[in-house]
mmCIF file of C-alpha atoms and ligand atoms in Angstrom:
data_model
loop_
_atom_site.group_PDB
_atom_site.id
_atom_site.type_symbol
_atom_site.label_atom_id
_atom_site.label_comp_id
_atom_site.label_asym_id
_atom_site.label_seq_id
_atom_site.Cartn_x
_atom_site.Cartn_y
_atom_site.Cartn_z
ATOM 1 C CA MET A 1 0.000 0.000 0.000
ATOM 2 C CA ASP A 2 1.271 3.446 -0.872
ATOM 3 C CA HIS A 3 1.090 4.987 2.565
ATOM 4 C CA LYS A 4 1.989 8.490 1.391
ATOM 5 C CA LYS A 5 -0.737 8.474 -1.213
ATOM 6 C CA ASP A 6 -3.248 7.393 1.436
ATOM 7 C CA ARG A 7 -2.044 10.214 3.592
ATOM 8 C CA ARG A 8 -2.688 12.761 0.881
ATOM 9 C CA GLU A 9 -6.174 11.459 0.311
ATOM 10 C CA PHE A 10 -6.774 11.607 4.038
ATOM 11 C CA LEU A 11 -5.593 15.201 4.134
ATOM 12 C CA GLN A 12 -7.900 16.066 1.305
ATOM 13 C CA LEU A 13 -10.822 14.625 3.247
ATOM 14 C CA THR A 14 -9.865 16.412 6.428
ATOM 15 C CA GLY A 15 -9.654 19.599 4.381
ATOM 16 C CA LYS A 16 -13.288 19.337 3.510
ATOM 17 C CA ALA A 17 -14.236 18.494 7.076
ATOM 18 C CA GLY A 18 -12.058 21.325 8.367
ATOM 19 C CA LEU A 19 -13.850 23.849 6.225
ATOM 20 C CA SER A 20 -17.112 23.238 8.026
ATOM 21 C CA THR A 21 -15.301 23.131 11.365
ATOM 22 C CA ILE A 22 -14.133 26.687 10.833
ATOM 23 C CA VAL A 23 -17.410 28.047 9.558
ATOM 24 C CA GLY A 24 -19.314 26.495 12.414
ATOM 25 C CA SER A 25 -16.756 27.298 15.064
ATOM 26 C CA ALA A 26 -19.265 27.339 17.901
ATOM 27 C CA ALA A 27 -16.894 25.292 20.014
ATOM 28 C CA GLY A 28 -14.123 27.735 19.233
ATOM 29 C CA ILE A 29 -11.988 25.143 17.493
ATOM 30 C CA ASN A 30 -8.955 26.814 16.011
ATOM 31 C CA LEU A 31 -7.806 24.030 13.723
ATOM 32 C CA GLY A 32 -7.933 25.445 10.224
ATOM 33 C CA VAL A 33 -7.650 23.018 7.337
ATOM 34 C CA PHE A 34 -8.628 24.533 4.034
ATOM 35 C CA ASP A 35 -9.148 22.809 0.742
ATOM 36 C CA LEU A 36 -8.235 25.392 -1.852
ATOM 37 C CA ALA A 37 -9.375 23.478 -4.899
ATOM 38 C CA HIS A 38 -9.912 26.381 -7.253
ATOM 39 C CA ALA A 39 -7.288 25.717 -9.892
ATOM 40 C CA GLN A 40 -7.764 24.044 -13.238
ATOM 41 C CA PRO A 41 -6.287 20.549 -13.364
ATOM 42 C CA GLY A 42 -3.121 20.546 -15.428
ATOM 43 C CA LYS A 43 -0.404 18.082 -16.218
ATOM 44 C CA LYS A 44 2.752 19.882 -15.255
ATOM 45 C CA VAL A 45 2.603 19.904 -11.452
ATOM 46 C CA SER A 46 3.809 16.967 -9.348
ATOM 47 C CA PRO A 47 2.425 16.827 -5.804
ATOM 48 C CA PHE A 48 4.613 18.047 -2.984
ATOM 49 C CA ARG A 49 4.436 19.873 0.324
ATOM 50 C CA PHE A 50 6.042 22.996 1.685
ATOM 51 C CA ALA A 51 5.737 24.487 5.158
ATOM 52 C CA MET A 52 5.755 27.989 6.571
ATOM 53 C CA ILE A 53 7.029 29.375 9.848
ATOM 54 C CA THR A 54 6.741 33.070 10.517
ATOM 55 C CA ASP A 55 6.777 35.966 12.981
ATOM 56 C CA SER A 56 8.964 34.574 15.775
ATOM 57 C CA HIS A 57 9.920 38.049 17.071
ATOM 58 C CA LEU A 58 13.023 36.816 18.874
ATOM 59 C CA TYR A 59 14.372 39.016 21.647
ATOM 60 C CA SER A 60 18.022 39.422 22.645
ATOM 61 C CA GLY A 61 19.425 37.173 25.359
ATOM 62 C CA ASP A 62 19.027 33.501 26.107
ATOM 63 C CA ASP A 63 16.136 31.239 26.908
ATOM 64 C CA HIS A 64 13.245 33.509 26.007
ATOM 65 C CA LYS A 65 9.908 31.741 25.560
ATOM 66 C CA PHE A 66 9.735 32.883 21.927
ATOM 67 C CA ASP A 67 12.971 30.922 21.277
ATOM 68 C CA ARG A 68 11.285 27.780 22.570
ATOM 69 C CA GLN A 69 8.153 28.443 20.530
ATOM 70 C CA LEU A 70 10.218 28.733 17.338
ATOM 71 C CA GLU A 71 12.023 25.526 18.289
ATOM 72 C CA ASP A 72 8.608 23.915 18.751
ATOM 73 C CA ALA A 73 7.592 24.954 15.219
ATOM 74 C CA ILE A 74 10.884 23.630 13.821
ATOM 75 C CA GLU A 75 10.326 20.326 15.597
ATOM 76 C CA GLN A 76 6.810 20.092 14.191
ATOM 77 C CA VAL A 77 8.054 20.726 10.661
ATOM 78 C CA ASN A 78 10.915 18.240 11.056
ATOM 79 C CA SER A 79 8.391 15.672 12.284
ATOM 80 C CA MET A 80 5.955 15.912 9.399
ATOM 81 C CA GLU A 81 5.173 12.545 7.986
ATOM 82 C CA ILE A 82 5.297 13.909 4.445
ATOM 83 C CA LYS A 83 8.517 15.895 4.472
ATOM 84 C CA PRO A 84 8.215 19.408 3.044
ATOM 85 C CA ASP A 85 10.403 20.141 0.029
ATOM 86 C CA PHE A 86 11.215 23.510 1.566
ATOM 87 C CA VAL A 87 10.208 25.820 4.399
ATOM 88 C CA LEU A 88 9.342 29.453 3.936
ATOM 89 C CA TYR A 89 10.167 31.839 6.736
ATOM 90 C CA GLY A 90 7.705 34.723 6.359
ATOM 91 C CA GLY A 91 9.489 37.582 8.156
ATOM 92 C CA ASP A 92 9.795 39.158 11.625
ATOM 93 C CA ILE A 93 12.444 36.751 12.886
ATOM 94 C CA ALA A 94 13.669 39.539 15.165
ATOM 95 C CA GLN A 95 11.729 41.808 17.493
ATOM 96 C CA ASN A 96 14.003 44.875 17.267
ATOM 97 C CA GLY A 97 15.991 44.139 14.078
ATOM 98 C CA THR A 98 19.347 43.754 15.831
ATOM 99 C CA GLU A 99 22.112 41.520 14.536
ATOM 100 C CA ASP A 100 22.133 39.264 17.615
ATOM 101 C CA GLN A 101 18.398 38.610 17.279
ATOM 102 C CA LEU A 102 18.699 37.799 13.572
ATOM 103 C CA ALA A 103 21.726 35.575 14.267
ATOM 104 C CA LYS A 104 19.772 33.705 16.926
ATOM 105 C CA GLY A 105 17.007 33.121 14.363
ATOM 106 C CA ARG A 106 19.498 31.848 11.813
ATOM 107 C CA LYS A 107 20.985 29.463 14.380
ATOM 108 C CA LEU A 108 17.595 28.070 15.429
ATOM 109 C CA LEU A 109 16.359 27.762 11.831
ATOM 110 C CA SER A 110 19.538 25.860 10.876
ATOM 111 C CA LYS A 111 17.965 22.885 12.733
ATOM 112 C CA LEU A 112 15.386 22.490 9.968
ATOM 113 C CA ASN A 113 16.049 19.307 8.036
ATOM 114 C CA THR A 114 14.998 20.789 4.709
ATOM 115 C CA LYS A 115 15.757 23.789 2.498
ATOM 116 C CA LEU A 116 14.842 27.232 3.867
ATOM 117 C CA VAL A 117 13.771 30.321 1.930
ATOM 118 C CA LEU A 118 13.085 33.665 3.579
ATOM 119 C CA ILE A 119 11.539 37.066 3.134
ATOM 120 C CA PRO A 120 11.934 39.932 5.629
ATOM 121 C CA GLY A 121 9.416 41.607 7.922
ATOM 122 C CA GLU A 122 9.491 45.161 9.234
ATOM 123 C CA HIS A 123 10.988 44.000 12.538
ATOM 124 C CA ASP A 124 14.015 42.597 10.679
ATOM 125 C CA TRP A 125 14.825 45.596 8.564
ATOM 126 C CA TYR A 126 14.852 49.121 9.918
ATOM 127 C CA VAL A 127 17.944 49.254 12.156
ATOM 128 C CA ASP A 128 20.318 48.969 9.190
ATOM 129 C CA MET A 129 17.908 48.877 6.211
ATOM 130 C CA GLY A 130 18.288 45.149 5.786
ATOM 131 C CA ALA A 131 22.103 44.959 5.811
ATOM 132 C CA ALA A 132 22.369 42.298 8.548
ATOM 133 C CA TRP A 133 19.341 40.391 7.249
ATOM 134 C CA LYS A 134 20.743 40.263 3.700
ATOM 135 C CA GLY A 135 24.182 39.317 5.005
ATOM 136 C CA MET A 136 22.679 36.302 6.772
ATOM 137 C CA PHE A 137 19.835 35.264 4.493
ATOM 138 C CA GLY A 138 20.547 36.623 0.982
ATOM 139 C CA GLN A 139 18.358 38.602 -1.379
ATOM 140 C CA ASP A 140 14.926 39.865 -0.307
ATOM 141 C CA THR A 141 13.502 39.475 -3.837
ATOM 142 C CA TRP A 142 13.713 36.126 -5.587
ATOM 143 C CA SER A 143 11.901 33.477 -7.584
ATOM 144 C CA PHE A 144 12.367 29.818 -8.405
ATOM 145 C CA ASP A 145 10.535 27.012 -10.132
ATOM 146 C CA HIS A 146 9.708 23.867 -8.233
ATOM 147 C CA LYS A 147 7.906 20.832 -9.683
ATOM 148 C CA GLY A 148 5.926 22.986 -12.105
ATOM 149 C CA VAL A 149 5.042 25.834 -9.702
ATOM 150 C CA HIS A 150 6.644 29.296 -9.916
ATOM 151 C CA PHE A 151 7.457 30.692 -6.450
ATOM 152 C CA ILE A 152 8.094 34.399 -5.883
ATOM 153 C CA GLY A 153 9.382 36.143 -2.749
ATOM 154 C CA MET A 154 9.216 39.920 -2.345
ATOM 155 C CA ASN A 155 9.959 42.495 0.329
ATOM 156 C CA SER A 156 6.613 44.181 1.064
ATOM 157 C CA ILE A 157 7.620 46.324 4.065
ATOM 158 C CA LEU A 158 9.349 49.221 2.265
ATOM 159 C CA VAL A 159 8.352 52.832 2.992
ATOM 160 C CA PRO A 160 9.658 56.137 1.610
ATOM 161 C CA ASP A 161 12.359 57.849 3.701
ATOM 162 C CA PHE A 162 10.630 59.401 6.720
ATOM 163 C CA TRP A 163 13.723 59.382 8.974
ATOM 164 C CA THR A 164 16.237 61.736 7.350
ATOM 165 C CA ALA A 165 14.126 64.889 7.666
ATOM 166 C CA LYS A 166 13.243 63.946 11.255
ATOM 167 C CA GLN A 167 16.912 63.144 12.004
ATOM 168 C CA LEU A 168 16.006 59.810 13.552
ATOM 169 C CA SER A 169 18.725 57.421 14.694
ATOM 170 C CA PRO A 170 18.626 53.858 13.291
ATOM 171 C CA ARG A 171 17.103 52.607 16.549
ATOM 172 C CA GLU A 172 14.486 55.370 16.521
ATOM 173 C CA ARG A 173 13.653 54.480 12.928
ATOM 174 C CA MET A 174 13.224 50.837 13.963
ATOM 175 C CA ALA A 175 11.080 51.836 16.949
ATOM 176 C CA ALA A 176 8.792 53.829 14.638
ATOM 177 C CA MET A 177 8.344 50.800 12.384
ATOM 178 C CA GLU A 178 7.862 48.280 15.213
ATOM 179 C CA MET A 179 4.522 49.729 16.246
ATOM 180 C CA LEU A 180 1.362 47.948 15.185
ATOM 181 C CA GLU A 181 -0.178 51.355 14.598
ATOM 182 C CA GLY A 182 2.576 52.973 12.511
ATOM 183 C CA PRO A 183 1.515 56.526 11.645
ATOM 184 C CA ILE A 184 5.120 57.760 11.328
ATOM 185 C CA GLY A 185 6.315 55.220 8.763
ATOM 186 C CA GLY A 186 2.962 55.110 6.999
ATOM 187 C CA LEU A 187 1.710 52.445 4.639
ATOM 188 C CA TRP A 188 4.271 50.101 3.186
ATOM 189 C CA GLY A 189 4.675 48.182 -0.063
ATOM 190 C CA VAL A 190 7.142 46.565 -2.471
ATOM 191 C CA GLY A 191 8.005 49.724 -4.452
ATOM 192 C CA GLU A 192 8.656 50.448 -8.131
ATOM 193 C CA LYS A 193 11.876 48.458 -8.434
ATOM 194 C CA GLN A 194 10.269 45.188 -7.354
ATOM 195 C CA LEU A 195 7.186 45.833 -9.488
ATOM 196 C CA GLU A 196 9.465 46.190 -12.554
ATOM 197 C CA TRP A 197 11.330 43.042 -11.510
ATOM 198 C CA LEU A 198 8.048 41.153 -11.122
ATOM 199 C CA LYS A 199 6.846 42.148 -14.597
ATOM 200 C CA LYS A 200 10.051 40.749 -16.117
ATOM 201 C CA ASP A 201 10.068 37.683 -13.883
ATOM 202 C CA VAL A 202 6.665 36.453 -15.061
ATOM 203 C CA ALA A 203 6.730 37.833 -18.636
ATOM 204 C CA LYS A 204 7.585 34.525 -20.284
ATOM 205 C CA LEU A 205 5.444 32.251 -18.112
ATOM 206 C CA SER A 206 2.308 30.752 -19.627
ATOM 207 C CA PRO A 207 -1.022 31.581 -17.915
ATOM 208 C CA ASP A 208 -1.472 27.985 -16.754
ATOM 209 C CA THR A 209 1.719 28.097 -14.630
ATOM 210 C CA PRO A 210 0.664 27.988 -10.957
ATOM 211 C CA ILE A 211 2.062 31.018 -9.103
ATOM 212 C CA VAL A 212 2.716 31.263 -5.368
ATOM 213 C CA THR A 213 3.887 34.589 -3.943
ATOM 214 C CA PHE A 214 5.347 35.149 -0.494
ATOM 215 C CA THR A 215 5.193 38.597 1.088
ATOM 216 C CA HIS A 216 5.249 39.605 4.735
ATOM 217 C CA SER A 217 1.990 41.529 4.487
ATOM 218 C CA PRO A 218 -1.232 40.588 2.668
ATOM 219 C CA LEU A 219 -1.664 41.775 -0.929
ATOM 220 C CA TRP A 220 -5.151 43.118 -0.171
ATOM 221 C CA ASP A 221 -6.468 45.828 2.141
ATOM 222 C CA TYR A 222 -7.345 43.823 5.235
ATOM 223 C CA TYR A 223 -6.726 46.522 7.880
ATOM 224 C CA PRO A 224 -4.347 49.202 6.568
ATOM 225 C CA ARG A 225 -3.879 51.075 9.861
ATOM 226 C CA TRP A 226 -2.011 48.015 11.183
ATOM 227 C CA ASN A 227 -0.293 47.583 7.830
ATOM 228 C CA PHE A 228 -2.400 44.498 7.231
ATOM 229 C CA GLN A 229 -1.988 45.571 3.608
ATOM 230 C CA THR A 230 0.577 46.144 0.852
ATOM 231 C CA VAL A 231 0.096 49.532 -0.734
ATOM 232 C CA ASP A 232 0.990 48.351 -4.239
ATOM 233 C CA GLY A 233 -0.909 45.069 -3.863
ATOM 234 C CA PRO A 234 -3.321 46.160 -6.649
ATOM 235 C CA GLN A 235 -0.391 46.554 -9.082
ATOM 236 C CA ILE A 236 0.994 43.139 -8.085
ATOM 237 C CA ARG A 237 -2.417 41.574 -8.635
ATOM 238 C CA GLU A 238 -2.675 43.326 -12.017
ATOM 239 C CA ILE A 239 0.733 41.980 -13.122
ATOM 240 C CA LEU A 240 -0.317 38.478 -12.047
ATOM 241 C CA SER A 241 -3.893 38.730 -13.351
ATOM 242 C CA LYS A 242 -3.188 36.556 -16.405
ATOM 243 C CA PHE A 243 -2.505 33.471 -14.272
ATOM 244 C CA GLU A 244 -5.255 30.937 -13.692
ATOM 245 C CA ASN A 245 -3.806 29.721 -10.405
ATOM 246 C CA PHE A 246 -2.337 32.432 -8.155
ATOM 247 C CA THR A 247 -1.877 31.977 -4.412
ATOM 248 C CA SER A 248 -0.491 34.670 -2.113
ATOM 249 C CA ILE A 249 0.852 33.560 1.267
ATOM 250 C CA HIS A 250 1.784 36.057 3.954
ATOM 251 C CA GLY A 251 2.745 36.499 7.611
ATOM 252 C CA HIS A 252 2.507 39.701 9.705
ATOM 253 C CA VAL A 253 -1.106 39.280 10.824
ATOM 254 C CA HIS A 254 -0.305 36.526 13.384
ATOM 255 C CA GLN A 255 -3.603 34.739 12.749
ATOM 256 C CA THR A 256 -5.361 32.493 10.288
ATOM 257 C CA ILE A 257 -6.945 34.579 7.558
ATOM 258 C CA TYR A 258 -8.171 33.724 4.081
ATOM 259 C CA ASN A 259 -9.532 35.739 1.192
ATOM 260 C CA LYS A 260 -10.037 35.708 -2.551
ATOM 261 C CA VAL A 261 -9.572 38.832 -4.665
ATOM 262 C CA GLY A 262 -9.940 38.367 -8.420
ATOM 263 C CA ASN A 263 -7.751 35.422 -9.398
ATOM 264 C CA MET A 264 -5.758 35.629 -6.139
ATOM 265 C CA THR A 265 -6.272 33.261 -3.220
ATOM 266 C CA SER A 266 -4.711 34.836 -0.117
ATOM 267 C CA ILE A 267 -3.654 32.915 2.983
ATOM 268 C CA GLY A 268 -2.265 34.343 6.219
ATOM 269 C CA ALA A 269 -0.183 32.253 8.616
ATOM 270 C CA MET A 270 -0.184 32.080 12.393
ATOM 271 C CA SER A 271 2.901 33.312 14.217
ATOM 272 C CA THR A 272 5.145 31.470 16.653
ATOM 273 C CA SER A 273 5.216 34.435 19.061
ATOM 274 C CA TRP A 274 1.721 35.727 19.935
ATOM 275 C CA PRO A 275 -1.682 35.914 18.233
ATOM 276 C CA TRP A 276 -2.920 39.363 17.208
ATOM 277 C CA PRO A 277 -6.596 40.041 17.753
ATOM 278 C CA TYR A 278 -8.755 40.134 14.661
ATOM 279 C CA PRO A 279 -9.191 43.765 13.592
ATOM 280 C CA PRO A 280 -12.713 45.217 13.676
ATOM 281 C CA VAL A 281 -13.601 44.537 10.059
ATOM 282 C CA LYS A 282 -15.896 42.074 8.402
ATOM 283 C CA LEU A 283 -13.920 39.177 7.031
ATOM 284 C CA ALA A 284 -14.501 37.843 3.549
ATOM 285 C CA TYR A 285 -13.762 34.350 4.796
ATOM 286 C CA PRO A 286 -14.398 33.003 7.317
ATOM 287 C CA SER A 287 -17.317 35.355 7.886
ATOM 288 C CA SER A 288 -17.225 34.512 11.589
ATOM 289 C CA GLN A 289 -13.944 35.330 13.266
ATOM 290 C CA MET A 290 -12.133 32.348 14.648
ATOM 291 C CA ASN A 291 -12.053 32.144 18.413
ATOM 292 C CA ARG A 292 -9.091 30.857 20.280
ATOM 293 C CA ALA A 293 -10.076 27.536 21.785
ATOM 294 C CA ASP A 294 -8.316 28.217 25.055
ATOM 295 C CA PRO A 295 -7.413 31.853 25.774
ATOM 296 C CA GLY A 296 -5.762 30.659 28.994
ATOM 297 C CA ASN A 297 -3.184 28.769 26.966
ATOM 298 C CA GLU A 298 -0.562 31.257 25.868
ATOM 299 C CA VAL A 299 0.394 29.329 22.733
ATOM 300 C CA ASP A 300 -3.153 28.802 21.567
ATOM 301 C CA GLY A 301 -3.628 30.672 18.305
ATOM 302 C CA MET A 302 0.021 30.242 17.284
ATOM 303 C CA GLY A 303 1.625 27.631 15.118
ATOM 304 C CA THR A 304 2.826 26.734 11.623
ATOM 305 C CA LEU A 305 1.277 26.207 8.223
ATOM 306 C CA ALA A 306 1.759 23.446 5.657
ATOM 307 C CA VAL A 307 0.673 23.501 2.040
ATOM 308 C CA ASN A 308 0.165 20.349 -0.001
ATOM 309 C CA VAL A 309 0.355 21.129 -3.697
ATOM 310 C CA LYS A 310 -1.634 18.507 -5.524
ATOM 311 C CA ALA A 311 -1.381 17.362 -9.123
ATOM 312 C CA GLY A 312 -2.564 20.229 -11.312
ATOM 313 C CA GLY A 313 -1.594 22.856 -8.751
ATOM 314 C CA ASP A 314 -4.527 22.724 -6.323
ATOM 315 C CA LYS A 315 -3.380 23.448 -2.806
ATOM 316 C CA LEU A 316 -4.418 22.083 0.539
ATOM 317 C CA VAL A 317 -3.445 24.347 3.407
ATOM 318 C CA GLU A 318 -3.257 23.152 6.999
ATOM 319 C CA TYR A 319 -2.682 25.230 10.086
ATOM 320 C CA GLN A 320 -0.869 23.509 12.910
ATOM 321 C CA PRO A 321 -1.757 25.228 16.165
ATOM 322 C CA PHE A 322 0.706 24.518 18.953
ATOM 323 C CA ALA A 323 -2.159 23.840 21.328
ATOM 324 C CA ASP A 324 -3.758 21.184 19.173
ATOM 325 C CA THR A 325 -2.904 17.500 19.368
ATOM 326 C CA LEU A 326 -5.321 16.110 16.808
ATOM 327 C CA THR A 327 -3.659 17.440 13.700
ATOM 328 C CA PRO A 328 -3.143 14.763 11.084
ATOM 329 C CA PHE A 329 0.349 15.542 9.857
ATOM 330 C CA LEU A 330 2.367 14.769 12.958
ATOM 331 C CA LYS A 331 4.233 11.487 13.150
ATOM 332 C CA LYS A 332 2.668 9.045 15.548
ATOM 333 C CA GLY A 333 3.961 9.397 19.071
ATOM 334 C CA LEU A 334 5.094 13.012 18.796
ATOM 335 C CA LYS A 335 3.636 15.242 21.440
ATOM 336 C CA ALA A 336 2.283 18.500 20.028
HETATM 337 FE FE1 FE2 B 1 5.030 39.989 13.199
HETATM 338 FE FE1 FE2 B 2 5.273 42.295 10.702
#
């Protein structure tokens, strides 16, 4: 018996069950398993899985609880029964953007037993405008093809220079950008240079190529005053509008969130640090906001995300809350 194949079929079934679990979350169950079967079946995509860890917000010093929570996520990913082909880190490794915090993140993430790709968050960037982050993790804009899917990573947390005129020090600049409400830095986005790069990057791809983008912030206006947005998201969506199968995955919001805008399916990942509250807006999906099952449990509402890309490019997304022990993708015997 092909055990892995059975597993995939099982996940597909749980996806459908999970959908109704979320919609009818009267019991406050925070296990989100979505079946995102919107794409046209094609022939080019071979099934595989990738995982996402994001928003660890590591502080300086040793033995902080956020270190252990990131280690927990890494252990969960390393223990997946179907090994992910790669892991995306979705930004905000550091809390205050300092080199020691980023280095601690690099050290912890080196325990992953698979390839790692990263994009930055605002908490990683504004002490030295990305110098330490780039030195440790490479370029903040990139793309690659994997088993028939085109993956794109972009830096979505760029703002025009607000610090020179105000004569802010690097740490003051970082402090201005760290705030959830960030009136000084203003709304952020990817900027002209990355938009031009994106146009060229996808120019030769045929419309049936499945596209997955990774940005720290969502590519739609979820709640702009917390930068739950990307200011040039509409231009990105326009550039990618020719594709039949376009999925945007993001961090920053520290919660499960899903939407569809035009041809884009958007998925937000939970953090490994703390859950943000849902902002006071009506959600496209789920229409009822997900409750935390156990507000007394400090890791409830945090976790990791895994995406199973099925033949043809359909994607099955699973959230792995730390507080949950019933999730299907853990190896038997591992304690969640
Ligand atoms: Fe964050
Ligand atoms: Fe962020």
